[in-house]
Short mmCIF file of C-alpha atoms in Angstrom, two decimals:
data_model
loop_
_atom_site.label_atom_id
_atom_site.label_comp_id
_atom_site.label_asym_id
_atom_site.label_seq_id
_atom_site.Cartn_x
_atom_site.Cartn_y
_atom_site.Cartn_z
CA UNK A 1 24.74 -20.81 7.91
CA UNK A 2 22.85 -21.19 10.87
CA UNK A 3 19.44 -23.43 10.26
CA UNK A 4 16.14 -22.34 9.40
CA UNK A 5 12.69 -23.25 10.57
CA UNK A 6 9.93 -24.66 8.26
CA UNK A 7 7.97 -21.36 9.35
CA UNK A 8 11.35 -19.30 8.73
CA UNK A 9 11.02 -21.23 4.94
CA UNK A 10 7.48 -20.94 4.37
CA UNK A 11 7.63 -16.73 5.74
CA UNK A 12 5.26 -17.40 8.50
CA UNK A 13 8.01 -16.87 11.16
CA UNK A 14 10.79 -13.44 10.75
CA UNK A 15 14.72 -14.94 9.94
CA UNK A 16 16.00 -11.38 12.48
CA UNK A 17 19.29 -12.28 10.76
CA UNK A 18 17.78 -10.81 7.47
CA UNK A 19 15.75 -7.41 6.30
CA UNK A 20 12.33 -7.43 7.14
CA UNK A 21 11.66 -6.06 3.53
CA UNK A 22 13.84 -6.09 0.71
CA UNK A 23 12.70 -4.16 -2.92
CA UNK A 24 15.57 -3.90 -5.14
CA UNK A 25 15.01 -2.54 -8.55
CA UNK A 26 11.57 -3.07 -9.28
CA UNK A 27 9.56 -1.39 -11.85
CA UNK A 28 5.88 -1.91 -12.04
CA UNK A 29 4.29 -1.02 -15.75
CA UNK A 30 0.50 -1.25 -16.58
CA UNK A 31 -0.85 -1.12 -19.88
CA UNK A 32 -2.84 2.38 -20.91
CA UNK A 33 -5.45 0.90 -23.99
CA UNK A 34 -6.18 3.84 -26.03
CA UNK A 35 -9.60 2.26 -27.51
CA UNK A 36 -11.45 -0.13 -25.47
CA UNK A 37 -13.89 -2.63 -27.38
CA UNK A 38 -17.50 -2.77 -26.80
CA UNK A 39 -18.24 -6.17 -28.00
CA UNK A 40 -16.77 -9.68 -28.31
CA UNK A 41 -16.43 -9.30 -32.51
CA UNK A 42 -14.96 -5.87 -31.47
CA UNK A 43 -12.44 -7.35 -29.13
CA UNK A 44 -10.75 -10.50 -31.76
CA UNK A 45 -10.83 -7.65 -34.98
CA UNK A 46 -8.66 -5.28 -32.71
CA UNK A 47 -6.75 -8.28 -31.14
CA UNK A 48 -3.64 -7.43 -33.35
CA UNK A 49 -4.36 -3.82 -34.15
CA UNK A 50 -5.05 -2.40 -30.74
CA UNK A 51 -2.86 0.55 -29.77
CA UNK A 52 -1.58 0.77 -26.09
CA UNK A 53 0.54 2.55 -23.91
CA UNK A 54 3.28 1.24 -21.78
CA UNK A 55 3.21 3.21 -18.57
CA UNK A 56 5.82 2.28 -15.31
CA UNK A 57 3.13 3.43 -12.33
CA UNK A 58 7.36 2.02 -10.71
CA UNK A 59 10.53 2.39 -11.90
CA UNK A 60 14.05 1.23 -10.52
CA UNK A 61 12.12 1.61 -6.77
CA UNK A 62 15.04 -0.06 -4.34
CA UNK A 63 15.00 0.19 -0.38
CA UNK A 64 15.49 -1.90 2.43
CA UNK A 65 13.41 -1.57 5.92
CA UNK A 66 15.14 -3.43 9.25
CA UNK A 67 12.97 -5.02 11.99
CA UNK A 68 11.23 -2.61 14.11
CA UNK A 69 10.84 0.32 12.03
CA UNK A 70 8.11 2.79 11.37
CA UNK A 71 8.47 3.84 7.75
CA UNK A 72 6.29 6.21 5.86
CA UNK A 73 5.23 6.23 1.98
CA UNK A 74 4.10 9.63 0.79
CA UNK A 75 3.92 11.21 -2.74
CA UNK A 76 0.78 12.72 -4.90
CA UNK A 77 -1.91 10.52 -6.68
CA UNK A 78 -0.58 8.87 -8.83
CA UNK A 79 2.75 8.09 -7.89
CA UNK A 80 2.85 4.31 -7.23
CA UNK A 81 2.32 4.88 -3.03
CA UNK A 82 -0.72 1.92 -3.55
CA UNK A 83 0.87 -0.28 -6.12
CA UNK A 84 4.14 -0.80 -3.93
CA UNK A 85 1.66 -1.66 -1.02
CA UNK A 86 0.20 -3.66 -3.22
CA UNK A 87 3.51 -5.64 -4.12
CA UNK A 88 5.02 -6.10 -0.96
CA UNK A 89 1.86 -7.50 -0.05
CA UNK A 90 2.25 -10.26 -2.84
CA UNK A 91 -1.22 -9.21 -4.70
CA UNK A 92 1.08 -8.14 -7.71
CA UNK A 93 4.18 -9.68 -9.16
CA UNK A 94 6.82 -7.39 -9.94
CA UNK A 95 7.51 -6.65 -13.65
CA UNK A 96 11.08 -6.39 -12.90
CA UNK A 97 13.24 -6.47 -9.97
CA UNK A 98 12.76 -8.42 -6.85
CA UNK A 99 10.91 -7.96 -3.33
CA UNK A 100 11.55 -10.14 -0.23
CA UNK A 101 9.66 -9.68 2.97
CA UNK A 102 10.10 -11.60 5.89
CA UNK A 103 7.98 -13.03 8.18
CA UNK A 104 4.29 -12.95 8.26
CA UNK A 105 2.67 -10.09 6.28
CA UNK A 106 -0.36 -8.47 7.17
CA UNK A 107 -2.46 -5.78 5.34
CA UNK A 108 -5.05 -3.32 5.22
CA UNK A 109 -5.32 -1.98 1.60
CA UNK A 110 -8.27 -1.26 -0.73
CA UNK A 111 -12.01 -1.31 1.09
CA UNK A 112 -12.75 -4.64 1.27
CA UNK A 113 -10.05 -6.32 0.50
CA UNK A 114 -9.50 -10.17 1.02
CA UNK A 115 -13.51 -10.21 2.42
CA UNK A 116 -15.95 -12.15 0.26
CA UNK A 117 -19.38 -9.87 0.78
CA UNK A 118 -21.81 -13.57 0.55
CA UNK A 119 -19.58 -14.67 3.63
CA UNK A 120 -21.04 -14.03 7.81
CA UNK A 121 -18.17 -11.94 9.52
CA UNK A 122 -17.62 -14.40 11.72
CA UNK A 123 -16.78 -16.94 8.67
CA UNK A 124 -14.68 -13.82 7.22
CA UNK A 125 -12.59 -13.98 10.27
CA UNK A 126 -11.88 -17.57 9.81
CA UNK A 127 -10.80 -17.19 5.93
CA UNK A 128 -8.96 -14.35 6.62
CA UNK A 129 -6.56 -15.57 9.49
CA UNK A 130 -6.75 -18.78 7.33
CA UNK A 131 -5.11 -16.57 4.35
CA UNK A 132 -2.45 -15.06 7.23
CA UNK A 133 -1.27 -18.54 7.90
CA UNK A 134 -2.90 -19.07 11.58
CA UNK A 135 -4.89 -22.33 12.18
CA UNK A 136 -8.22 -22.54 13.74
CA UNK A 137 -7.04 -22.97 17.33
CA UNK A 138 -5.53 -19.86 16.93
CA UNK A 139 -7.75 -18.26 15.25
CA UNK A 140 -10.41 -19.31 18.05
CA UNK A 141 -8.15 -18.15 20.66
CA UNK A 142 -8.09 -14.38 18.91
CA UNK A 143 -11.34 -14.34 17.57
CA UNK A 144 -13.20 -12.22 20.73
CA UNK A 145 -10.84 -9.64 20.53
CA UNK A 146 -11.16 -10.03 17.36
CA UNK A 147 -14.53 -9.02 17.45
CA UNK A 148 -14.28 -6.06 20.67
CA UNK A 149 -11.94 -4.34 18.50
CA UNK A 150 -14.33 -3.94 15.27
CA UNK A 151 -17.52 -3.32 17.42
CA UNK A 152 -19.42 -5.85 15.31
CA UNK A 153 -21.39 -8.49 17.46
CA UNK A 154 -24.22 -7.58 17.02
CA UNK A 155 -23.68 -8.37 12.73
CA UNK A 156 -20.63 -10.59 13.51
CA UNK A 157 -23.92 -13.74 11.56
CA UNK A 158 -24.57 -11.24 9.16
CA UNK A 159 -23.21 -10.94 5.47
CA UNK A 160 -20.42 -8.63 5.43
CA UNK A 161 -22.10 -7.42 1.78
CA UNK A 162 -24.55 -5.26 3.82
CA UNK A 163 -21.82 -3.68 6.44
CA UNK A 164 -20.93 -0.12 5.83
CA UNK A 165 -17.72 0.77 4.24
CA UNK A 166 -16.78 1.92 7.79
CA UNK A 167 -17.77 -1.30 9.57
CA UNK A 168 -15.08 -2.68 7.08
CA UNK A 169 -12.94 -1.00 7.76
CA UNK A 170 -13.00 -2.06 11.34
CA UNK A 171 -12.94 -5.90 10.52
CA UNK A 172 -10.38 -5.54 8.33
CA UNK A 173 -8.09 -3.35 10.65
CA UNK A 174 -9.10 -5.64 13.43
CA UNK A 175 -7.84 -8.90 11.93
CA UNK A 176 -4.61 -7.19 10.75
CA UNK A 177 -3.38 -6.31 14.20
CA UNK A 178 -4.69 -8.74 16.55
CA UNK A 179 -3.67 -12.17 13.93
CA UNK A 180 -0.20 -10.54 15.65
CA UNK A 181 2.29 -10.11 12.02
CA UNK A 182 5.85 -9.21 11.86
CA UNK A 183 4.77 -6.65 9.52
CA UNK A 184 2.00 -4.50 8.74
CA UNK A 185 1.07 -2.57 6.22
CA UNK A 186 -1.32 0.58 5.93
CA UNK A 187 -3.26 2.07 3.19
CA UNK A 188 -4.68 5.22 3.17
CA UNK A 189 -8.55 3.26 3.81
CA UNK A 190 -8.27 4.25 7.79
CA UNK A 191 -9.67 7.47 6.53
CA UNK A 192 -13.04 5.95 5.94
CA UNK A 193 -13.33 5.40 9.68
CA UNK A 194 -14.90 7.66 12.52
CA UNK A 195 -13.20 9.58 14.68
CA UNK A 196 -13.57 7.35 17.22
CA UNK A 197 -12.02 4.27 15.35
CA UNK A 198 -9.45 6.44 14.07
CA UNK A 199 -8.32 7.45 17.72
CA UNK A 200 -8.15 4.27 18.76
CA UNK A 201 -6.57 2.44 15.64
CA UNK A 202 -3.71 5.00 16.05
CA UNK A 203 -3.37 3.99 19.67
CA UNK A 204 -3.09 0.19 18.64
CA UNK A 205 -0.88 1.25 15.35
CA UNK A 206 1.71 2.67 18.17
CA UNK A 207 1.51 -0.23 20.55
CA UNK A 208 2.26 -2.27 17.51
CA UNK A 209 5.18 0.00 16.76
CA UNK A 210 6.50 -0.17 20.15
CA UNK A 211 6.10 -3.32 20.34
CA UNK A 212 9.27 -4.01 17.85
CA UNK A 213 7.25 -4.87 14.82
CA UNK A 214 7.56 -3.31 11.15
CA UNK A 215 5.00 -0.69 9.93
CA UNK A 216 4.43 0.68 6.62
CA UNK A 217 2.48 3.37 6.30
CA UNK A 218 0.73 5.16 3.12
CA UNK A 219 -1.28 8.27 3.81
CA UNK A 220 -1.70 12.01 3.04
CA UNK A 221 -1.99 12.81 6.45
CA UNK A 222 1.35 14.40 7.04
CA UNK A 223 0.57 15.09 10.93
CA UNK A 224 0.08 11.28 11.52
CA UNK A 225 2.94 10.43 9.28
CA UNK A 226 5.64 12.30 11.69
CA UNK A 227 4.00 11.04 14.78
CA UNK A 228 3.44 7.59 13.52
CA UNK A 229 6.99 6.51 11.23
CA UNK A 230 10.79 8.35 11.69
CA UNK A 231 11.34 7.44 8.13
CA UNK A 232 9.67 8.62 4.70
CA UNK A 233 10.27 7.44 1.54
CA UNK A 234 9.11 10.11 -1.23
CA UNK A 235 7.45 8.36 -4.52
CA UNK A 236 7.33 11.12 -7.60
CA UNK A 237 5.52 10.00 -10.33
CA UNK A 238 7.18 6.24 -9.85
CA UNK A 239 10.40 6.83 -8.51
CA UNK A 240 11.80 7.66 -5.17
CA UNK A 241 12.80 10.70 -4.43
CA UNK A 242 13.86 10.68 -1.02
CA UNK A 243 14.18 8.11 1.30
CA UNK A 244 15.56 9.52 4.55
CA UNK A 245 14.10 11.28 8.09
CA UNK A 246 10.63 11.64 8.26
CA UNK A 247 10.90 15.84 8.86
CA UNK A 248 13.16 16.62 5.53
CA UNK A 249 10.62 14.16 3.89
CA UNK A 250 7.22 15.99 4.69
CA UNK A 251 9.13 19.21 3.73
CA UNK A 252 9.93 17.90 0.77
CA UNK A 253 6.69 16.71 -0.92
CA UNK A 254 5.44 19.94 0.73
CA UNK A 255 7.91 21.82 -1.43
CA UNK A 256 6.64 19.40 -4.58
CA UNK A 257 2.87 19.90 -3.54
CA UNK A 258 3.44 24.36 -3.48
CA UNK A 259 5.71 24.34 -6.79
CA UNK A 260 2.91 21.86 -8.52
CA UNK A 261 0.23 24.08 -7.48
CA UNK A 262 2.74 27.73 -8.16
CA UNK A 263 0.97 29.43 -11.76
CA UNK A 264 3.49 28.50 -14.78
CA UNK A 265 5.24 31.07 -16.47
CA UNK A 266 4.77 32.27 -20.20
CA UNK A 267 7.89 31.55 -21.99
CA UNK A 268 9.19 34.94 -23.28
CA UNK A 269 10.05 33.73 -26.31
CA UNK A 270 6.85 32.36 -27.33
CA UNK A 271 3.85 34.61 -29.27
CA UNK A 272 0.97 35.45 -26.45
CA UNK A 273 -1.71 32.87 -26.23
CA UNK A 274 1.08 30.05 -26.98
CA UNK A 275 1.05 27.57 -24.29
CA UNK A 276 4.23 25.66 -23.59
CA UNK A 277 4.05 22.26 -23.41
CA UNK A 278 6.75 21.61 -21.11
CA UNK A 279 7.57 22.97 -17.61
CA UNK A 280 10.00 21.39 -14.71
CA UNK A 281 9.68 21.68 -11.05
CA UNK A 282 12.01 23.82 -9.56
CA UNK A 283 12.01 22.46 -6.02
CA UNK A 284 15.72 20.47 -5.31
CA UNK A 285 15.67 17.06 -6.18
CA UNK A 286 16.95 15.27 -3.02
CA UNK A 287 18.36 11.11 -3.10
CA UNK A 288 17.47 10.55 -6.93
CA UNK A 289 16.96 12.11 -9.75
CA UNK A 290 13.02 12.54 -11.23
CA UNK A 291 11.74 13.58 -14.24
CA UNK A 292 8.50 14.24 -15.68
CA UNK A 293 6.01 11.06 -17.06
CA UNK A 294 2.12 10.04 -17.26
CA UNK A 295 0.50 10.73 -14.14
CA UNK A 296 -1.11 6.93 -12.79
CA UNK A 297 -4.72 6.83 -13.81
#
């Protein structure tokens, strides 16, 4: 067996002999409480008899991403897309199954994630760089590029809690793409930026893909999905409904959206005014079977 470096063992250097991402039978379960306790006394009295429902945000999801692939994750709201990216970024641990990432991972997920509001933009750049495994000298080398990409030089020594949502995204994206990650995870937050920033961001992501890096994008912008990715995963109620070419994935997703938006046909066997309690999609199912489940909150 080939000898690995310390960086490969710690996950900071990609091992080209192994896939970039391996997700095997992953299930992520959240507990939905039916009643919310207000005070401490109420919390203690309801400690044993509180009612709740277990909700699978993801259920038995498995896939592999090779180095250099650009993969989109699409699906309706509540299908588990953002939960999947948080698992890949190791923000959440899987309840069942395993996830392996091979190389340095940079993520741009929720707005402001990874920033300390009381620290300045300058301090947050060094903080995020350290979290991504860079030393101070490495961050120094990239510092000016990060600042120019984010366009925050006049506010560099101001606490980031005073930044607008657009500046938050600019700074987060600049750090993520400048630290030279092997795997880049991007959620829908780029939609917060203005048109100029979105154009520059897409250009940087194209360069990232052209450089042979691994790219995972969650987006409802199907035009961007087709332009940036050559493969797509369709999630439906926490299950992997499709894994394949992006054009087929987009068509399947559109069929399911249209099916969900179509008016339901009343059950002829029921009396007039009696609503049906069950409904199933008529859209064709690809790759895996799926069933109705509660939507994520």
